[in-house]
mmCIF file of C-alpha atoms in Angstrom:
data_model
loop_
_atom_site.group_PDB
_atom_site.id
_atom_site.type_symbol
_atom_site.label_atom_id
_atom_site.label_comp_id
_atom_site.label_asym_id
_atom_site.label_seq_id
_atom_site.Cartn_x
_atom_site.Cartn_y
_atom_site.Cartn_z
ATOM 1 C CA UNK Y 1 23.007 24.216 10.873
ATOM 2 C CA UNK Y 2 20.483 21.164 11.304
ATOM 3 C CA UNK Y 3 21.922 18.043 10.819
ATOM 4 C CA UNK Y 4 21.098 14.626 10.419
ATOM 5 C CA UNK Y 5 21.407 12.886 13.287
ATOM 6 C CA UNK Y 6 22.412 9.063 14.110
ATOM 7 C CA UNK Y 7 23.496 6.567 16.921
ATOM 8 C CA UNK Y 8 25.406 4.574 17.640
ATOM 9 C CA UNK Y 9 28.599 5.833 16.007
ATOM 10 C CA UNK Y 10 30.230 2.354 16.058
ATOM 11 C CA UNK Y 11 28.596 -0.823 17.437
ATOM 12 C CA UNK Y 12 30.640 -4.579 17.284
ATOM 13 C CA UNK Y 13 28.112 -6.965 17.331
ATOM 14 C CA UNK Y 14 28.894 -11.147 17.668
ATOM 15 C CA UNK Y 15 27.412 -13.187 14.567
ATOM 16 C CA UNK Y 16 23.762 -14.093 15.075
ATOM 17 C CA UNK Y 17 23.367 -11.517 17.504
ATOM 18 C CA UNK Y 18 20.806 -8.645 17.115
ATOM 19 C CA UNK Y 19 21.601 -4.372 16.238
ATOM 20 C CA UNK Y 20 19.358 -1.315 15.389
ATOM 21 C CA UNK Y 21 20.515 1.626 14.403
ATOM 22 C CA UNK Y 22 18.580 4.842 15.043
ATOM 23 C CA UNK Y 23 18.150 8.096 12.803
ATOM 24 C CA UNK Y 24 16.579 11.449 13.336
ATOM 25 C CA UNK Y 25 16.248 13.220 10.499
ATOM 26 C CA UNK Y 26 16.804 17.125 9.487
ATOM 27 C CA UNK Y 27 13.445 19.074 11.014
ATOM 28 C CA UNK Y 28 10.295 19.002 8.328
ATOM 29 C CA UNK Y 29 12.233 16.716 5.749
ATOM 30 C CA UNK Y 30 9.763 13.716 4.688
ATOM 31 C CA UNK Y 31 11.991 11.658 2.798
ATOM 32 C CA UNK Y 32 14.482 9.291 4.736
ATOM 33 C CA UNK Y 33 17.034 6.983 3.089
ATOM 34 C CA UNK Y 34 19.186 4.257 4.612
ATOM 35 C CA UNK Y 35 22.508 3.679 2.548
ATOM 36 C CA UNK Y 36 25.103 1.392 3.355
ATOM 37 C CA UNK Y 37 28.434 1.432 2.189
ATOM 38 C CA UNK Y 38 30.647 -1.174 2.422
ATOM 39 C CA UNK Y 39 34.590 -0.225 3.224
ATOM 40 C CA UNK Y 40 35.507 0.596 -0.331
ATOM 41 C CA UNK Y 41 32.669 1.147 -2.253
ATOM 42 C CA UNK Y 42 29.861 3.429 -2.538
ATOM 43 C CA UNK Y 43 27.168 3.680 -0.682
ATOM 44 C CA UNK Y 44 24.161 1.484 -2.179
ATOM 45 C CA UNK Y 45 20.665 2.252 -0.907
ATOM 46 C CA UNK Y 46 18.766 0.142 1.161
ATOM 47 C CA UNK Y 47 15.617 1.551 2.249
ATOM 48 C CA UNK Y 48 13.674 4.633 1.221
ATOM 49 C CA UNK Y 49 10.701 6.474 3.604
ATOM 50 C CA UNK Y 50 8.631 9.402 2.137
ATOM 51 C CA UNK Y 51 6.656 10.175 5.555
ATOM 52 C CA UNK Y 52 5.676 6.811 7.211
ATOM 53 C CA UNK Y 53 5.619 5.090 4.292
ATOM 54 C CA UNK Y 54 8.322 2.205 2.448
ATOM 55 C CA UNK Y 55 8.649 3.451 -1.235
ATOM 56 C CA UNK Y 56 11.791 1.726 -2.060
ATOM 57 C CA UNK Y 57 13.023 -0.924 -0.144
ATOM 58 C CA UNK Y 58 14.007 -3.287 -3.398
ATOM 59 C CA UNK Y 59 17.542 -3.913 -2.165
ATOM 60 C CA UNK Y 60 16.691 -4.642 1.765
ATOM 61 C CA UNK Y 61 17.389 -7.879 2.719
ATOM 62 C CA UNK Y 62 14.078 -8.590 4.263
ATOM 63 C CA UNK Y 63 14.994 -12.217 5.785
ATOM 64 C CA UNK Y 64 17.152 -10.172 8.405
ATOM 65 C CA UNK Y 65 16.994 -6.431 7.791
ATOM 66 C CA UNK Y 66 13.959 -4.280 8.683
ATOM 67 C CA UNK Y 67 13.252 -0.566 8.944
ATOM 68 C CA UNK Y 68 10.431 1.388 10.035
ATOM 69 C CA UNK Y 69 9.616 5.224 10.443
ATOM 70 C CA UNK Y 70 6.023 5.034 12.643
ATOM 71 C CA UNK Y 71 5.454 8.842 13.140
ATOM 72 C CA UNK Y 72 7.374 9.891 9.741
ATOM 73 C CA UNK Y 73 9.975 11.135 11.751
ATOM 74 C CA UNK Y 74 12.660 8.995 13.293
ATOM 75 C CA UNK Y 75 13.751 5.703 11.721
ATOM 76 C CA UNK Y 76 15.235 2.625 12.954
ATOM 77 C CA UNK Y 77 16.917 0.042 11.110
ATOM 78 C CA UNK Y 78 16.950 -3.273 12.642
ATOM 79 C CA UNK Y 79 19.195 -6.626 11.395
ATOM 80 C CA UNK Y 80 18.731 -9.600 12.904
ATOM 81 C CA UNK Y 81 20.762 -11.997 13.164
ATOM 82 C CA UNK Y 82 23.345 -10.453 11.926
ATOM 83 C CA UNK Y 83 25.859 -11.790 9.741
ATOM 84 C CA UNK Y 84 29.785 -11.431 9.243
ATOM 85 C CA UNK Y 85 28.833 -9.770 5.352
ATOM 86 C CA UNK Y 86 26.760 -7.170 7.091
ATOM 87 C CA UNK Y 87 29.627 -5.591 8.372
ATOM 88 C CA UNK Y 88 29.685 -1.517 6.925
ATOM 89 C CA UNK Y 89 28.796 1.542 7.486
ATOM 90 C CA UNK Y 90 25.341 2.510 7.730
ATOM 91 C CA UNK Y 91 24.444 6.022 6.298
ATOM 92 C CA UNK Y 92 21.235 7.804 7.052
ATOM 93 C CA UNK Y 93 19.921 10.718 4.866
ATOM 94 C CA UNK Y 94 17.064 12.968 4.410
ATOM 95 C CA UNK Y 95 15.755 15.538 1.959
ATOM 96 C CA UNK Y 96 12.882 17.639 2.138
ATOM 97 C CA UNK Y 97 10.949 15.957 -0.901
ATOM 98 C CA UNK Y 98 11.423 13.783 -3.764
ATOM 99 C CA UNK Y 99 9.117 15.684 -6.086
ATOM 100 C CA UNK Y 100 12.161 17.021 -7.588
ATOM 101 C CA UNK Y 101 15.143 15.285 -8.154
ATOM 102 C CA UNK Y 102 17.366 18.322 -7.653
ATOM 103 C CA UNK Y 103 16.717 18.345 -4.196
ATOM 104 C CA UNK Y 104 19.953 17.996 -2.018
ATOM 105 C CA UNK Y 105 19.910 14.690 -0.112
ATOM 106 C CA UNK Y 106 21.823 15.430 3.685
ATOM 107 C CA UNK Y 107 23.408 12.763 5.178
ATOM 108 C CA UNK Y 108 24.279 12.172 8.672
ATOM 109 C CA UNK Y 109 27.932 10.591 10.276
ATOM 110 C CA UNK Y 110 26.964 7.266 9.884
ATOM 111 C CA UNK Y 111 27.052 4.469 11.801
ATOM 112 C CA UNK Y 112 29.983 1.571 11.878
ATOM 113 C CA UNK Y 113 28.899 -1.736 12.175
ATOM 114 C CA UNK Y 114 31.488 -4.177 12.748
ATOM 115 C CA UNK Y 115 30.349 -8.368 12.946
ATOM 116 C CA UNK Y 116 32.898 -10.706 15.059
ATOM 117 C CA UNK C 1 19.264 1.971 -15.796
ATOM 118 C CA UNK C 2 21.039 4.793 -14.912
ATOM 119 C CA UNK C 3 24.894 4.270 -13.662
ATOM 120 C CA UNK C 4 27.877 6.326 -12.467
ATOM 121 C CA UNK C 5 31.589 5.186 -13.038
ATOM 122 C CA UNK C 6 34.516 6.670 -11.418
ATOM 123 C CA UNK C 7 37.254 6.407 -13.580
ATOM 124 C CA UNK C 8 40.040 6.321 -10.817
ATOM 125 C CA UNK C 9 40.014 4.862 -7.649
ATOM 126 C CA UNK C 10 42.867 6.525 -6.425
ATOM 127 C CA UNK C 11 44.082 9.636 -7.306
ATOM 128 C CA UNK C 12 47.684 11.263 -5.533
ATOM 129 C CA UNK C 13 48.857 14.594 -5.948
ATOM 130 C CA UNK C 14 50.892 17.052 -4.338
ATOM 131 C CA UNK C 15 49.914 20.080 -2.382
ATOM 132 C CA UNK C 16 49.366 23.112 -4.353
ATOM 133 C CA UNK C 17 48.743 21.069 -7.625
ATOM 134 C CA UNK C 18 45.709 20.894 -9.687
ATOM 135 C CA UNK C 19 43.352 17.985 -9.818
ATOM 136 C CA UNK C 20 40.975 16.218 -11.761
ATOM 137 C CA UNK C 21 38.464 12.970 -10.289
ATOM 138 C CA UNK C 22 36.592 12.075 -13.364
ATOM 139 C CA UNK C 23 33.308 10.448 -14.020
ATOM 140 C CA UNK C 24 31.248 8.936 -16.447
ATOM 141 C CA UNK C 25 27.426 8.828 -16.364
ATOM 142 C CA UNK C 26 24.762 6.519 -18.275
ATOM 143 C CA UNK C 27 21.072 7.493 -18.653
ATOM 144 C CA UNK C 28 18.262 8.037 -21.278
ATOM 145 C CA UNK C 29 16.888 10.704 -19.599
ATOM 146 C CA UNK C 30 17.907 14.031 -18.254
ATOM 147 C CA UNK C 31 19.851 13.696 -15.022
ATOM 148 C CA UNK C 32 20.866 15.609 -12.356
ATOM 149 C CA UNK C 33 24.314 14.931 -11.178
ATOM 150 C CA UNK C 34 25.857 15.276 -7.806
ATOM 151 C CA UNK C 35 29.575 15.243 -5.974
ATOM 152 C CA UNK C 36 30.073 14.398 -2.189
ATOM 153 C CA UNK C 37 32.895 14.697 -0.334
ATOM 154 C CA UNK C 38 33.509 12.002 2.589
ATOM 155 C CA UNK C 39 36.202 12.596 5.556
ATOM 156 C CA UNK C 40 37.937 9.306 6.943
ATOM 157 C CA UNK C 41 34.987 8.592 9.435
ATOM 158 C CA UNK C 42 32.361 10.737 8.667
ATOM 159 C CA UNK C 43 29.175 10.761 6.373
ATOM 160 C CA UNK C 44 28.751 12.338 2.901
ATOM 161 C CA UNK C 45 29.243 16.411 2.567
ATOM 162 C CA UNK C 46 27.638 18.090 -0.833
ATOM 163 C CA UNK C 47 30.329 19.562 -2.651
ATOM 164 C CA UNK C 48 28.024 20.601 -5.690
ATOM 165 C CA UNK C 49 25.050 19.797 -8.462
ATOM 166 C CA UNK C 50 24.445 20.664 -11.613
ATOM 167 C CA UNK C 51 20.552 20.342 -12.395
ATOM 168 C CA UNK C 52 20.476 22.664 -15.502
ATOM 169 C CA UNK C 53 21.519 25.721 -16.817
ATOM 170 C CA UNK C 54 25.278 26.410 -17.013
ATOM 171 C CA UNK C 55 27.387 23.334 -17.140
ATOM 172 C CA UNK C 56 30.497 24.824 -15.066
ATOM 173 C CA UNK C 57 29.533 24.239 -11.327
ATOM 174 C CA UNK C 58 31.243 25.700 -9.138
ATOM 175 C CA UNK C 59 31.077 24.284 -5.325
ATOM 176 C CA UNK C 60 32.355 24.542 -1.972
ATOM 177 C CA UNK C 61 36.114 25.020 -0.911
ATOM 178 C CA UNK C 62 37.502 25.726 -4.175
ATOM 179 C CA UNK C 63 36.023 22.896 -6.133
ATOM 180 C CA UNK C 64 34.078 23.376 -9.647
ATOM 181 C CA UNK C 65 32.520 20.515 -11.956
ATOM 182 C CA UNK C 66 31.656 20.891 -15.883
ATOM 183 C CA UNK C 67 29.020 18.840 -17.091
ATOM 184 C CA UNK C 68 29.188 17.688 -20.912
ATOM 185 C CA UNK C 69 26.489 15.947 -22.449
ATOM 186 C CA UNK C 70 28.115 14.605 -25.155
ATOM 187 C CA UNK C 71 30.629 13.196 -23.537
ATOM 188 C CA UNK C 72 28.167 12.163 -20.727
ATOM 189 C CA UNK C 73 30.772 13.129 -18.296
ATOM 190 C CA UNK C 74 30.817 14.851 -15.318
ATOM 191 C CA UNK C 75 34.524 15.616 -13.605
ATOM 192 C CA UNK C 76 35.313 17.584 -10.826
ATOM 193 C CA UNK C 77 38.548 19.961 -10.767
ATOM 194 C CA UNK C 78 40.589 22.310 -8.570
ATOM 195 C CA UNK C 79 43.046 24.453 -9.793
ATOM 196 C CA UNK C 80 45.362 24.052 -6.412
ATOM 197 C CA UNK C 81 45.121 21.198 -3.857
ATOM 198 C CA UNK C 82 45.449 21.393 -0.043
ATOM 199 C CA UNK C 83 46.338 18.485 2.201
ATOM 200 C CA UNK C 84 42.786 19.412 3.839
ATOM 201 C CA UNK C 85 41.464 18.061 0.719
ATOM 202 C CA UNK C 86 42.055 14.263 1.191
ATOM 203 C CA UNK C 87 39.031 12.548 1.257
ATOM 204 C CA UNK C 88 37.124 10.171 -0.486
ATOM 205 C CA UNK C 89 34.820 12.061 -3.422
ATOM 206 C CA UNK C 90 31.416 10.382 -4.636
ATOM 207 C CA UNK C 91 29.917 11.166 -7.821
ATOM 208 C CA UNK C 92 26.480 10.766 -7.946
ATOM 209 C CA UNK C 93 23.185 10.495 -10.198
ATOM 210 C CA UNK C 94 19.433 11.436 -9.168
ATOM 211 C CA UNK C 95 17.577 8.762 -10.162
ATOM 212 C CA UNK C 96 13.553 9.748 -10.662
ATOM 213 C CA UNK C 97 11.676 6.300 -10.812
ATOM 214 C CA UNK C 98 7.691 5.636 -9.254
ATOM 215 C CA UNK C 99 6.792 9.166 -8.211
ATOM 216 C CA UNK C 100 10.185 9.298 -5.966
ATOM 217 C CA UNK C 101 14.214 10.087 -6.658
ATOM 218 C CA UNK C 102 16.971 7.884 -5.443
ATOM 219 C CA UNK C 103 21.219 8.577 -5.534
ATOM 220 C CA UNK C 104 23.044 6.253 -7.146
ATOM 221 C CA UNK C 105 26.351 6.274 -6.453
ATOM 222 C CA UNK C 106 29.862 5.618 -7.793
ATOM 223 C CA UNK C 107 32.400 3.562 -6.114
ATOM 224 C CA UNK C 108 34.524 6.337 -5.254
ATOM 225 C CA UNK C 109 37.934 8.341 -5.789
ATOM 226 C CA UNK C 110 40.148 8.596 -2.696
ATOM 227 C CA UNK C 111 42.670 11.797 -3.069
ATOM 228 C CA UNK C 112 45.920 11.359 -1.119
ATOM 229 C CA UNK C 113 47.260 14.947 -1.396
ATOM 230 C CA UNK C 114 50.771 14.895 -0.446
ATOM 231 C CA UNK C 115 53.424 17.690 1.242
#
C-alpha cells in the first residue's frame, strides 16, 4: 500500500538552531498538507500545496517557518531559528485532489521535533 | 467558520465493553465529516467518512459512526472494545474554502481500554 513518506522520525534541535523536515508524498497525489500537532491537541494545519503551488499557508509562521514543493512532488518544511514553542509533531499528508472535499487526506508517521 | 468539538478528552473502558467518543460539529454548509485513529507514535489512520447518503458509517476494525444533522453530531461507537483499540481518535471536518478543502480537526479523545 503507498504511503506517505517522511524523515526524520525524531530530530532534537538546540534553540536558535536550524531543522527541515522532508516529505514525499503518495505517487500522483497533487495536494500536500503540513499539520502540526502539538502533544495534546489536534493537529492544526500549517501549509497547504496543490502541485507547486502555496494555496493556504494562513497559519505559517512566515518570520521562521517556510515550505516549498519545487517539482510538485516532494516538500520540505524548513524553521529557522527555531524556538522552544515549536516543539511538536510535524504531520505530512496528501490527497489526490481538493476538487472534492470527500477525498481521503493520507497522512504519513510524522515527524517529532523536540527544542532544548 | 466551521469547528469540531470533542466532547471528552479521555475516555476509559474495559475490554470487551462498548464505547462511545462523541463529537459536535458547527457549519452553515454541508460538511463532510471524518474520524482518524492515531497510535502512540505514529501519524493519523482513516477510520471512516460520511459524505452523504446513509448516516450510519460503518469503518475499519469494528468501528461505525452515525451522523445526525439535527443534532449536528457526529459520534463514533463500537459495540465491544479490545485493548488493541487504545489510541487517540480525531474527529474531523472538510473544510471547502477558495477553490481548495482543508481538515479541521478536534482536539482529540484518548481511549485507555483496560484488562
Amino acid at each position: 500500500e503507498a504511503e506517505v513518506a517522511q524523515s526524520p522520525r525524531y530530530k532534537i534541535t538546540e534553540k536558535s538552531q536550524a531543522v527541515a523536515f522532508w516529505c514525499d508524498p503518495i505517487s500522483g497525489h497533487a495536494t500536500l498538507y503540513w499539520y502540526r500537532q502539538i502533544l495534546g491537541q489536534g493537529p492544526e494545519l500549517l501549509v497547504q500545496f496543490q502541485d507547486e503551488s502555496v494555496v493556504d499557508d494562513s497559519q505559517l509562521p512566515k518570520d521562521r517557518f517556510s515550505a516549498e514543493r519545487l517539482k510538485g512532488v516532494d516538500s520540505t518544511l524548513k524553521i529557522q531559528p527555531a524556538e522552544l514553542g515549536d516543539s511538536a509533531m510535524y504531520l505530512c499528508a496528501s490527497s489526490f485532489s481538493t476538487a472534492h472535499s470527500g477525498n481521503t487526506i493520507y497522512f504519513g508517521e510524522g515527524s517529532w521535533l523536540t527544542v532544548v | 467558520a466551521q469547528s469540531v468539538t470533542q466532547l471528552d478528552s479521555q475516555v476509559p473502558v474495559f475490554e470487551e465493553a462498548p464505547v462511545e467518543l462523541r463529537c459536535n460539529y458547527s457549519s452553515s454548509v454541508s460538511v463532510y465529516l471524518f474520524w482518524y485513529v492515531q497510535y502512540p507514535n505514529q501519524g493519523l489512520q482513516l477510520l471512516l467518512k460520511y459524505l452523504s447518503g446513509s448516516t450510519l458509517v460503518k469503518g475499519i476494525n469494528g468501528f461505525e459512526a452515525e451522523f445526525n444533522k439535527s443534532q449536528t453530531s457526529f459520534h463514533l461507537r463500537k459495540p465491544s472494545v479490545h485493548i488493541s483499540d487504545t489510541a487517540e481518535y480525531f474527529c474531523a471536518v472538510s473544510v471547502f474554502s477558495g477553490g481548495y478543502n482543508k481538515l479541521i480537526f478536534g482536539a482529540g479523545t484518548r481511549l485507555a481500554v483496560h484488562p
